[in-house]
């Protein structure tokens, strides 16, 4: 009886441990031993990765024959290795981003015929012609019908107009009184107001009188044909005679392209015979009889505060030889991918509001003009207004009533900064400077350096060609020869310091040397992560199906 009960209990236990098939489970095969799933363990999977990965030192952490101390040692080595690698990578990346560009000497025999001839600005040191001042004084005297002051009085007053060049003054009351007279008796036909620009244009020495002969490549050409050779343009020294100056065109005319020179030597450049007209001096800007010559980039205005302007005094009775050596800098298009703050330069095609081609001098001139208009509400007559007055109200040309304001800020406008750098002891100078943050150098540019020599000019008495032929007194004339010194020049190229594949190879070398990692290692890690995601999802799905099956125990009745 006891034995029968025991057998009955074993049968009930066996049957109760099974499951009863439900209608939904009839199509599924019964579970076999091969279908039983093992439990997922991340630690086991991780140790399998350590044991098979191609990177260094990870196998030592997973080997069963290693003691705990050995494993701790190799773990410490891995931590130090990872920290060192991260530090090196951060340092290298910082250097890449801090100095992303590099300038190298690309060509030492770059043909000079590919470099534009520089622009030339020739200004007479006499900024007011005596004959022109005398004519203007007579006009003012005729209009003075009340007090009937003579021509000599107005000649003394016309000297005050020279303060519109340097902004200095002594008797402000006298200047204000003369300006009031001009506002009443010397009004422009177009605006009905006094215009200092028109007045100083009439008083400036004429280029037709200054230029006696002009030669280009040993060929004599007319000096003052319109849109050819020499033009009258505004510069920081007033109205001057310019050659090859195409930057900041305000008259909406189509000027010829830049001049290029494919030959070298004193005879093959620009040769000018100048008339000093020393007896016509009325206001000498530099207290020196002669001419001021400026050499600069043809696409930019001659602004000495922005750099890039070479100046040379030309004395009367001399022959001046000015040798020009050029250096060209070109930037690759890949440099454009970096911000202007990173590359610290601007491409010619950017910031077109400063002209057809960007130039740092054009940008500085426009920045200074905006400051002058904001502080003194006028524009000096010699400042070009293109690129700086869009969307503003009508422009007022500065006259004698603005001299006090112009004098107050002239030091500020003569010092230009593009970046604020705190230097102990120069805080005041920084505050008094003109801040133009967007006026960076051009990414592609030509720089000109000059070497000048001077010889006394001697009257030629020989037969044949002579540039001074027919001139008896050479003491009142000057000859200037401007030329390229050599047929080749240096060309520098600005490019990115490292392309993406170079950075990739550098970082890959660091990972390979210090950690033994490669693209295969990366593939193994990606495979491991993907495998873990699949296993986790499959395990959770299998567990959910098991919980959904609610097994029913069958009780056997005997």
Short mmCIF file of N, CA and C in Angstrom, two decimals, residues 40-41 529-545:
data_model
loop_
_atom_site.label_atom_id
_atom_site.label_comp_id
_atom_site.label_asym_id
_atom_site.label_seq_id
_atom_site.Cartn_x
_atom_site.Cartn_y
_atom_site.Cartn_z
N UNK A 40 21.72 35.12 -20.67
CA UNK A 40 22.66 36.12 -21.20
C UNK A 40 23.47 36.72 -20.06
N UNK A 41 24.82 36.75 -20.23
CA UNK A 41 25.73 37.34 -19.26
C UNK A 41 26.63 38.33 -19.99
N UNK A 529 29.25 45.65 -29.96
CA UNK A 529 28.10 46.46 -29.52
C UNK A 529 26.83 45.99 -30.22
N UNK A 530 26.92 45.74 -31.52
CA UNK A 530 25.75 45.26 -32.23
C UNK A 530 25.28 43.91 -31.73
N UNK A 531 26.24 43.02 -31.42
CA UNK A 531 25.89 41.69 -30.91
C UNK A 531 25.18 41.80 -29.57
N UNK A 532 25.67 42.70 -28.69
CA UNK A 532 25.04 42.85 -27.38
C UNK A 532 23.62 43.37 -27.50
N UNK A 533 23.41 44.29 -28.42
CA UNK A 533 22.06 44.80 -28.60
C UNK A 533 21.12 43.70 -29.08
N UNK A 534 21.61 42.87 -30.00
CA UNK A 534 20.78 41.78 -30.51
C UNK A 534 20.48 40.78 -29.40
N UNK A 535 21.50 40.42 -28.60
CA UNK A 535 21.30 39.45 -27.52
C UNK A 535 20.34 39.98 -26.46
N UNK A 536 20.50 41.24 -26.11
CA UNK A 536 19.60 41.81 -25.10
C UNK A 536 18.16 41.80 -25.61
N UNK A 537 17.98 42.20 -26.85
CA UNK A 537 16.63 42.22 -27.42
C UNK A 537 16.05 40.81 -27.50
N UNK A 538 16.87 39.83 -27.94
CA UNK A 538 16.38 38.46 -28.07
C UNK A 538 16.05 37.86 -26.70
N UNK A 539 16.89 38.13 -25.70
CA UNK A 539 16.65 37.60 -24.35
C UNK A 539 15.37 38.15 -23.76
N UNK A 540 15.19 39.46 -23.92
CA UNK A 540 13.97 40.06 -23.38
C UNK A 540 12.73 39.55 -24.12
N UNK A 541 12.84 39.36 -25.40
CA UNK A 541 11.71 38.85 -26.17
C UNK A 541 11.37 37.42 -25.76
N UNK A 542 12.40 36.58 -25.55
CA UNK A 542 12.17 35.19 -25.15
C UNK A 542 11.56 35.12 -23.76
N UNK A 543 12.04 35.98 -22.85
CA UNK A 543 11.49 36.01 -21.49
C UNK A 543 10.04 36.46 -21.50
N UNK A 544 9.73 37.41 -22.37
CA UNK A 544 8.35 37.89 -22.44
C UNK A 544 7.42 36.80 -22.95
N UNK A 545 7.87 35.99 -23.90
CA UNK A 545 7.03 34.91 -24.41
C UNK A 545 6.81 33.84 -23.34
#
